[in-house]
Coordinates of N, CA and C in Angstrom, one line a residue:
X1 N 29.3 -53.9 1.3 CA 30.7 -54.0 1.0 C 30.9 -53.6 -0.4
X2 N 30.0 -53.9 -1.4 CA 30.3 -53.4 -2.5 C 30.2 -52.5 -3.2
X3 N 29.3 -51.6 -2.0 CA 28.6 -50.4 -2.3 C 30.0 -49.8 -1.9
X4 N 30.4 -49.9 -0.8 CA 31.8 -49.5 -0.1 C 33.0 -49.0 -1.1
X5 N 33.1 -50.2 -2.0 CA 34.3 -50.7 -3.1 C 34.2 -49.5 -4.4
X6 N 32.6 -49.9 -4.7 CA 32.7 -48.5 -5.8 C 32.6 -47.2 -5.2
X7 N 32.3 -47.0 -4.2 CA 32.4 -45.6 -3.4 C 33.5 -45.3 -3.5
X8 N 34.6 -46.1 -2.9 CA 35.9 -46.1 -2.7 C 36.8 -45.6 -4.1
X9 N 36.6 -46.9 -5.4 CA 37.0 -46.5 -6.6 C 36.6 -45.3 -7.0
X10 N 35.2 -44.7 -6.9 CA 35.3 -43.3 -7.1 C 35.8 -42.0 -6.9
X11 N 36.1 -42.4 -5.4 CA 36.9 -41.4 -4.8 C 38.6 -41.6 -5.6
X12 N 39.3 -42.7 -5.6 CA 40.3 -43.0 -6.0 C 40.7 -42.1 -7.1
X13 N 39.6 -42.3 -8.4 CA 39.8 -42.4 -9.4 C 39.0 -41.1 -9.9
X14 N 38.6 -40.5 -9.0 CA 38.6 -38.7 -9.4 C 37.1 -39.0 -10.3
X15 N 36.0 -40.0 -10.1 CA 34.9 -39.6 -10.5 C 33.8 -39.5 -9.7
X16 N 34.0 -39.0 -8.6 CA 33.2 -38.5 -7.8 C 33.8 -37.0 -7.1
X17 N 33.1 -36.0 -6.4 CA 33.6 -34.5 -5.7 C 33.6 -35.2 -4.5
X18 N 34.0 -34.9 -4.1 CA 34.1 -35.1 -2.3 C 33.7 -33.6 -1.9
X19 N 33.4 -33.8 -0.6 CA 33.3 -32.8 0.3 C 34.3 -32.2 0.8
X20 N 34.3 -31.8 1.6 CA 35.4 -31.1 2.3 C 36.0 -32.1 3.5
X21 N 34.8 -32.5 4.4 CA 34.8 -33.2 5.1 C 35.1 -34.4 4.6
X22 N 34.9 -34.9 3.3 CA 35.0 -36.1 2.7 C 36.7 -36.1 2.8
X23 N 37.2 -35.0 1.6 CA 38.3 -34.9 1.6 C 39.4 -35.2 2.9
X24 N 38.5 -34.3 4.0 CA 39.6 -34.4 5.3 C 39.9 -36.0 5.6
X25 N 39.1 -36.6 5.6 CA 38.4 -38.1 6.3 C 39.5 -39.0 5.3
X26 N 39.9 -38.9 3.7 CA 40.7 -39.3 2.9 C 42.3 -38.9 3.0
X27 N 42.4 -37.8 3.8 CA 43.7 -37.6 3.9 C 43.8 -38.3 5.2
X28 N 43.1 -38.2 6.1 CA 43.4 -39.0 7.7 C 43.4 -40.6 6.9
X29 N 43.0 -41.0 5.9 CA 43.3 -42.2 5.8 C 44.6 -42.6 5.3
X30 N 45.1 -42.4 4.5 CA 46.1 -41.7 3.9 C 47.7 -41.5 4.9
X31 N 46.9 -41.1 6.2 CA 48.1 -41.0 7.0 C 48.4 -42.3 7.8
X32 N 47.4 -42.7 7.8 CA 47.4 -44.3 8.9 C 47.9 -45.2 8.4
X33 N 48.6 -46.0 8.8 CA 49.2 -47.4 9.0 C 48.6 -48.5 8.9
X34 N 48.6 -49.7 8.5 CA 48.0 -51.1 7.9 C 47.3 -51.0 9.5
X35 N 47.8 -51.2 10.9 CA 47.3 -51.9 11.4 C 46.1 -50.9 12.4
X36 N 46.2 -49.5 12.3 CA 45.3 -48.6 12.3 C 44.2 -48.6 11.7
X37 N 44.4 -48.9 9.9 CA 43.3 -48.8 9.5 C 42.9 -50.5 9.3
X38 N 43.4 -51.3 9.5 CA 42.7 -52.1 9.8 C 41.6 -52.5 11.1
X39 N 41.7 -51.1 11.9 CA 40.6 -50.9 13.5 C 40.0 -50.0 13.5
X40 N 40.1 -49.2 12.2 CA 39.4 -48.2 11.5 C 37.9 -48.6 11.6
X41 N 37.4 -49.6 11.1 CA 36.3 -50.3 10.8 C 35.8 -50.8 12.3
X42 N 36.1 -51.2 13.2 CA 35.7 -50.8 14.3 C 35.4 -49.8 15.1
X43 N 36.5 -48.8 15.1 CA 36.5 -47.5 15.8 C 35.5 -46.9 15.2
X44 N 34.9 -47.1 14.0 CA 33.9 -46.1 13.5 C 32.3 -46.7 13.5
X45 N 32.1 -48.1 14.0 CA 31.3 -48.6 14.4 C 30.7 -48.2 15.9
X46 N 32.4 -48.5 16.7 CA 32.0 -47.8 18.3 C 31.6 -46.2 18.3
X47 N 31.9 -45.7 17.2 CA 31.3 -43.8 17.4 C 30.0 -44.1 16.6
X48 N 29.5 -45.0 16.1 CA 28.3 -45.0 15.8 C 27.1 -45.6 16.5
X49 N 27.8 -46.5 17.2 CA 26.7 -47.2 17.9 C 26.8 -45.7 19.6
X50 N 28.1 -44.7 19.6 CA 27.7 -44.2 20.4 C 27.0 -42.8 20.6
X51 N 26.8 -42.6 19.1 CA 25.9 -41.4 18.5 C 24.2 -41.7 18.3
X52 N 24.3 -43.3 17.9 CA 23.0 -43.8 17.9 C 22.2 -43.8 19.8
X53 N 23.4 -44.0 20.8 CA 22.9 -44.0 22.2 C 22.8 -42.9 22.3
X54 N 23.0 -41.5 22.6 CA 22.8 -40.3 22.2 C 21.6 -39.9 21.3
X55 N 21.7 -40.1 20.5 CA 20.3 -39.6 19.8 C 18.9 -40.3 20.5
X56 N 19.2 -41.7 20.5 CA 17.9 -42.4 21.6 C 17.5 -41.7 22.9
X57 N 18.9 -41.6 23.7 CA 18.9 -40.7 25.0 C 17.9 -39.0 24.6
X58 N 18.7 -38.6 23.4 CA 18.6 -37.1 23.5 C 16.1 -37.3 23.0
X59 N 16.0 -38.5 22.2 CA 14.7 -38.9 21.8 C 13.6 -38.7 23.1
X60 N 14.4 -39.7 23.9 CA 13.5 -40.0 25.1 C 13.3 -38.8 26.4
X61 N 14.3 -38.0 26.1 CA 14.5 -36.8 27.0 C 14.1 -35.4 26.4
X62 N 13.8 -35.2 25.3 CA 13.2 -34.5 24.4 C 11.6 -34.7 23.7
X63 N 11.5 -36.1 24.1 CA 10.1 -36.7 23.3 C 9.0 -35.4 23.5
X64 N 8.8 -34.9 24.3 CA 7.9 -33.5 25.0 C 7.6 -33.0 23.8
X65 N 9.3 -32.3 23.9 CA 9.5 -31.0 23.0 C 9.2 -31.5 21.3
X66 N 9.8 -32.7 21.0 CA 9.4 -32.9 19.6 C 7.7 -33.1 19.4
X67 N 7.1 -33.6 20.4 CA 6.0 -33.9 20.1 C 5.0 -32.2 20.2
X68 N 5.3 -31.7 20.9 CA 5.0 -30.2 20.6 C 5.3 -29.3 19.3
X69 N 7.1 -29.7 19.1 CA 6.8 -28.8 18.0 C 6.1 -29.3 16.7
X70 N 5.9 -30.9 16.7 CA 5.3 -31.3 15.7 C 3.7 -31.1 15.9
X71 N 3.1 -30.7 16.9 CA 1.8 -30.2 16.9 C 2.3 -28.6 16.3
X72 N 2.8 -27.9 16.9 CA 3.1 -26.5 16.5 C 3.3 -26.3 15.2
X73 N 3.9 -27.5 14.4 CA 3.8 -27.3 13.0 C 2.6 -27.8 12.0
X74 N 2.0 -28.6 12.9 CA 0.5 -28.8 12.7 C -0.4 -27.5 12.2
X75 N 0.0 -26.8 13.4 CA -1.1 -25.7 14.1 C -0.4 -24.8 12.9
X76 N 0.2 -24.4 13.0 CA 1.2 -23.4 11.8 C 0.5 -23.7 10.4
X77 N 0.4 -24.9 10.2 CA 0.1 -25.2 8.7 C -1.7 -25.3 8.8
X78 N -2.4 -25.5 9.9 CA -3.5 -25.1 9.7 C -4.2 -23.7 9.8
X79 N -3.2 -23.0 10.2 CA -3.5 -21.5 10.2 C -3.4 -21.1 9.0
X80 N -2.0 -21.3 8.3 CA -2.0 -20.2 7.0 C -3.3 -21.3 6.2
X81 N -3.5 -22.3 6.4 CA -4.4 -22.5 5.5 C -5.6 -21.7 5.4
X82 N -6.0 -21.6 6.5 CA -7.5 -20.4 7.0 C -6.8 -19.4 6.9
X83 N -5.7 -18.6 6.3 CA -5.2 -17.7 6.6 C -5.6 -17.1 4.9
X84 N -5.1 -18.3 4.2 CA -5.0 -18.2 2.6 C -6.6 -18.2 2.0
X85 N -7.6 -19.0 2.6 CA -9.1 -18.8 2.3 C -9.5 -18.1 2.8
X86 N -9.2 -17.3 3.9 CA -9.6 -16.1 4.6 C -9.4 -15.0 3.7
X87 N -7.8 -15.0 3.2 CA -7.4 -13.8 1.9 C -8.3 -14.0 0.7
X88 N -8.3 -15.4 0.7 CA -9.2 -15.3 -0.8 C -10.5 -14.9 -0.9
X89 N -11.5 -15.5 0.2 CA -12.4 -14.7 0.2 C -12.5 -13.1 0.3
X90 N -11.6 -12.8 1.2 CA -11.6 -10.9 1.2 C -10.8 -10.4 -0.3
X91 N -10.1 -11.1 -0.9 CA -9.9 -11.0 -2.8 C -11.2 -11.1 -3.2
X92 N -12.1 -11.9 -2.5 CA -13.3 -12.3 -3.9 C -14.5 -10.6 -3.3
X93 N -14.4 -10.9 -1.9 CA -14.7 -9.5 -1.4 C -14.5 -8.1 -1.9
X94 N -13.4 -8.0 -2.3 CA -13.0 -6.4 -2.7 C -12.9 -6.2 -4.0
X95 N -13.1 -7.5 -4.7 CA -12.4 -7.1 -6.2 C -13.6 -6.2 -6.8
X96 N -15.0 -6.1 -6.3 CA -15.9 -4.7 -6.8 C -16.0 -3.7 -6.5
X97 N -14.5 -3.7 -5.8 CA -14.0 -2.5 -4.7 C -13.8 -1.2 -5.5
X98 N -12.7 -1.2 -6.7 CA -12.4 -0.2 -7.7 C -13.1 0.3 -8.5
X99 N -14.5 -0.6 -9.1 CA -15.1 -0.4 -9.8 C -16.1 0.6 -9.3
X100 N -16.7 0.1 -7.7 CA -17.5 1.2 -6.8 C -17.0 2.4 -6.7
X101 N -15.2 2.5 -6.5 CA -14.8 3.9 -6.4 C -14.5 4.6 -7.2
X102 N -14.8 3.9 -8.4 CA -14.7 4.7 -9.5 C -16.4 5.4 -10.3
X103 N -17.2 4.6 -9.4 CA -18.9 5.1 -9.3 C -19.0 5.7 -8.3
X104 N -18.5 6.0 -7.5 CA -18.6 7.1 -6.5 C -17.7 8.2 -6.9
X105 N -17.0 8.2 -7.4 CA -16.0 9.4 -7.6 C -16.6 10.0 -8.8
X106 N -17.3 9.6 -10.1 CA -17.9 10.1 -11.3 C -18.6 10.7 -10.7
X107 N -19.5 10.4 -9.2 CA -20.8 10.8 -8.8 C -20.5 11.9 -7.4
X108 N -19.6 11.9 -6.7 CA -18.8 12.9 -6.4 C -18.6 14.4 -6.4
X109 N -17.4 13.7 -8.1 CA -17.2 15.1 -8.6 C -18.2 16.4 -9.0
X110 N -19.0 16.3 -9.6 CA -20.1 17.3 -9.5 C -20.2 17.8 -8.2
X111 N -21.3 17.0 -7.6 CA -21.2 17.1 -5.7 C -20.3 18.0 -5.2
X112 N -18.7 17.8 -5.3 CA -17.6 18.7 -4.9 C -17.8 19.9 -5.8
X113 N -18.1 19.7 -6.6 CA -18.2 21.7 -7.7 C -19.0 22.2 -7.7
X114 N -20.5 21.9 -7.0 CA -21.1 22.5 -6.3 C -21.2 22.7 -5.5
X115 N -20.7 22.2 -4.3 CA -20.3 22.2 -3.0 C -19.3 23.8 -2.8
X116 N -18.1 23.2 -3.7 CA -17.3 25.1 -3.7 C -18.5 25.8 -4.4
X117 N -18.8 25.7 -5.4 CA -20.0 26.9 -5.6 C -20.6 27.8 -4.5
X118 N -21.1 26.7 -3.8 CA -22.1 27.1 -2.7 C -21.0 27.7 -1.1
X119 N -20.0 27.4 -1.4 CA -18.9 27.6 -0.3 C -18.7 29.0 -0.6
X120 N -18.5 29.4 -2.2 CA -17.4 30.5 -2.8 C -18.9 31.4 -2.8
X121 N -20.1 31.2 -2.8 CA -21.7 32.0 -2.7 C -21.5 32.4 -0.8
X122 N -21.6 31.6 -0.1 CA -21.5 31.9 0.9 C -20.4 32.5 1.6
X123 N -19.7 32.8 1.0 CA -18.2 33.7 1.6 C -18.2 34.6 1.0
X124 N -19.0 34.8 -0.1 CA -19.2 36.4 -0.7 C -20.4 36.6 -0.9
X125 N -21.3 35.9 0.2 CA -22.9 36.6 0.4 C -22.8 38.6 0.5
X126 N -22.3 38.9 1.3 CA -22.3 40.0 1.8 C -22.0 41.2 0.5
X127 N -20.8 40.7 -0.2 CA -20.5 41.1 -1.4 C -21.5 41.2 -2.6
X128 N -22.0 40.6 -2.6 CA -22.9 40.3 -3.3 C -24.4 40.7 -3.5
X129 N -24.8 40.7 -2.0 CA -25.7 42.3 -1.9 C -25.7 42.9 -2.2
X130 N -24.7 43.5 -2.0 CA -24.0 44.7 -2.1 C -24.2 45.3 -3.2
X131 N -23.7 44.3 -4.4 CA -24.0 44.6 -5.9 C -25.3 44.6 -6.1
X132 N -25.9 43.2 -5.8 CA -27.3 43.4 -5.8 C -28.0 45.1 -5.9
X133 N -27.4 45.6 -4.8 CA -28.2 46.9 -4.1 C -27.8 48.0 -4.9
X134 N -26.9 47.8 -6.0 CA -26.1 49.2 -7.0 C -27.6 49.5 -7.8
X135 N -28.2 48.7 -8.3 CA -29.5 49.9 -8.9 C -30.3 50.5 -7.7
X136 N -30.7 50.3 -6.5 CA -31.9 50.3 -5.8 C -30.7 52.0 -5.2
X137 N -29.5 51.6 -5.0 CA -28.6 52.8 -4.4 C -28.8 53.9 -5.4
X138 N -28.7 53.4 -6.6 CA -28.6 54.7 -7.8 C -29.7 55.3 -7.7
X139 N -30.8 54.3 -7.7 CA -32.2 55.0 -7.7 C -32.3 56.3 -6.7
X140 N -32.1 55.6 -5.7 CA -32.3 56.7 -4.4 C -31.5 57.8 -4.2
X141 N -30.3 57.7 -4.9 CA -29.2 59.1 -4.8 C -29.7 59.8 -6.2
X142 N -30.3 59.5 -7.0 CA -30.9 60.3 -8.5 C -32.2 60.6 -7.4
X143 N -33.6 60.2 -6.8 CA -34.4 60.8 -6.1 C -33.5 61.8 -5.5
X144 N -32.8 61.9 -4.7 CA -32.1 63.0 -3.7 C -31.3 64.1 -3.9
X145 N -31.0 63.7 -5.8 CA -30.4 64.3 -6.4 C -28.8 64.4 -6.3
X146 N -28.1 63.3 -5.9 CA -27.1 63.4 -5.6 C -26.3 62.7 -6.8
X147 N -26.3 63.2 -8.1 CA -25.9 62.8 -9.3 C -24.4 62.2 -9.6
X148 N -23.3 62.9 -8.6 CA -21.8 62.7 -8.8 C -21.9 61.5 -8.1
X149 N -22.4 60.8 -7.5 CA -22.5 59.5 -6.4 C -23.0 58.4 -7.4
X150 N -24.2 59.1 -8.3 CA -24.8 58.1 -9.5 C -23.3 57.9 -10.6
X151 N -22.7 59.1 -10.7 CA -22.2 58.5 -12.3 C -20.8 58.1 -11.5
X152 N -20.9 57.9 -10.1 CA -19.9 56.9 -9.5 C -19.9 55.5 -9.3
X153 N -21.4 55.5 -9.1 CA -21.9 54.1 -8.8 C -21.6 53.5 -10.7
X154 N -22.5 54.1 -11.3 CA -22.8 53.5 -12.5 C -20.7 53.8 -13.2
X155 N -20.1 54.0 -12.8 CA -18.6 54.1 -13.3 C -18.1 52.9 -12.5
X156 N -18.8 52.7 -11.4 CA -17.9 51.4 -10.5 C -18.6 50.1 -11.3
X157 N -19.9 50.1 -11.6 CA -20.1 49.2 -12.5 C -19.8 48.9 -13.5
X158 N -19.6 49.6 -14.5 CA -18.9 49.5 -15.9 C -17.8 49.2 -15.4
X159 N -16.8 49.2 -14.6 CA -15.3 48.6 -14.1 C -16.1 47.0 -14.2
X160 N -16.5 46.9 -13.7 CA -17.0 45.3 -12.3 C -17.3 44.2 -14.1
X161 N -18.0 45.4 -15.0 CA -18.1 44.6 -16.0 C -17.0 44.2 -16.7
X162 N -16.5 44.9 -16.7 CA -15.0 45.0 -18.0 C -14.2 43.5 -17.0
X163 N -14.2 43.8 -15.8 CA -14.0 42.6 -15.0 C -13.8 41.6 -15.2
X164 N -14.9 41.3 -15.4 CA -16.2 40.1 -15.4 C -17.6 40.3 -16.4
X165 N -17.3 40.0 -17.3 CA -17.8 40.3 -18.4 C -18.6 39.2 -18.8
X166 N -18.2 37.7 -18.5 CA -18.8 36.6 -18.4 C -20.1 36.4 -17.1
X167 N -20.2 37.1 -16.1 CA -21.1 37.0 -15.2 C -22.0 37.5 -15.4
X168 N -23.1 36.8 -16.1 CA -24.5 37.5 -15.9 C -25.1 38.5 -14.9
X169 N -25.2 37.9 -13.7 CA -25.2 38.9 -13.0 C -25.2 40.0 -12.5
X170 N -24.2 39.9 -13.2 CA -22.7 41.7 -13.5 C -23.6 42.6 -14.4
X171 N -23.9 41.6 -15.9 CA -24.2 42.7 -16.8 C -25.8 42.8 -16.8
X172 N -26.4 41.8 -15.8 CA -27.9 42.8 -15.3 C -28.0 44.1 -15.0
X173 N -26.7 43.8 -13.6 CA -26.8 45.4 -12.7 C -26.3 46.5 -13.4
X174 N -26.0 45.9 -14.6 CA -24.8 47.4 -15.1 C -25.8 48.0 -16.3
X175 N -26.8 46.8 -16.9 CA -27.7 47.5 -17.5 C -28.9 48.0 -16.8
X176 N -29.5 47.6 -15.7 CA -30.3 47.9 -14.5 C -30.2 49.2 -14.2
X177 N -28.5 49.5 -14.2 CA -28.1 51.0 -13.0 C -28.3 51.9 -13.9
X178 N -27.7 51.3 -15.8 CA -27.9 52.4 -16.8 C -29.3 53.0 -17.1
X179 N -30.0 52.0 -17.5 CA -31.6 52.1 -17.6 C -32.0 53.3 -16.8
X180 N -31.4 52.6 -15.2 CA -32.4 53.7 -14.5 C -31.6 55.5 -14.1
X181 N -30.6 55.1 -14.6 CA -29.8 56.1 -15.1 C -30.4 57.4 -16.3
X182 N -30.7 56.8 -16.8 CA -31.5 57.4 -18.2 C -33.1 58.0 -18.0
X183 N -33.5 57.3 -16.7 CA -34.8 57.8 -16.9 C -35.0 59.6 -16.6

């Protein structure tokens, strides 16, 4: 009752917010009559004792369902548990994950630039004979005497050089074809 009184004074006296719902419940009071709200206090006991029969009813006819979902929320909270040590261990699992792929990729890269090496060698095998074969060709068209084919071969090489001027290779054959050019 006295808990009632200063509830009451608060509302009166604007030191407490009300609700909305509070508010509404203050204006219905507000509108009532001495001998209304004097059955007020009744009428709100009979809607409580028949919300309390209801809730018991809705207890006993539901008891199943609550008692399920309160396993279900059981089960829910013991999953993420195993869910969250399950992640942590696969964290404790991977975290030498970046550092490996960063030791495989140092170790790799080479691997891949030899790899095109050996790709960019094998796609111009044929080519490459070929060049190979510019002194052993010169030789044989100077035996045969076919000279304008020599200072053609040895003119396509001096190109191939000016080229590629950095390939060893290149300036074997080109000194190779000349040498045997001269003999």
């Amino acid at each position: 009752r006295e808990q009632a009184q200063r509830c009451l004074e608060e509302i009166l006296f604007g030191q407490s917010e009300l609700s909305d719902k509070d508010e509404e419940f203050l204006q219905y009071l507000t509108t009532c009559d001495l001998n209304k709200l004097a059955r007020e206090p009744e009428v709100l006991r009979t809607e409580l004792d028949v919300v309390e029969k209801e809730m018991r009813e809705s207890v006993v006819r539901d008891y199943k369902s609550f008692i399920q979902a309160s396993q279900c929320i059981h089960n829910l909270h013991s999953s993420m548990d195993n869910l969250a040590n399950s992640l942590k261990g696969l964290t404790a699992s991977l975290s030498p994950l970046p550092n490996s792929c960063n030791k495989f990729t140092a170790t790799a890269t080479p691997l891949k630039v030899d790899r095109e090496k050996n790709k960019l060698t094998r796609d111009k095998h044929e080519k490459m004979v070929e060049l190979l074969k510019v002194p052993q060709l010169m030789e044989k068209r100077v035996k045969k005497g076919s000279y304008e084919e020599v200072l053609q071969l040895q003119q396509f090489s001096k190109q191939l050089l000016k080229k590629h001027p950095k390939i060893p290779i290149i300036s074997s054959i080109v000194r190779c074809s000349c040498s045997q050019n001269t003999r």
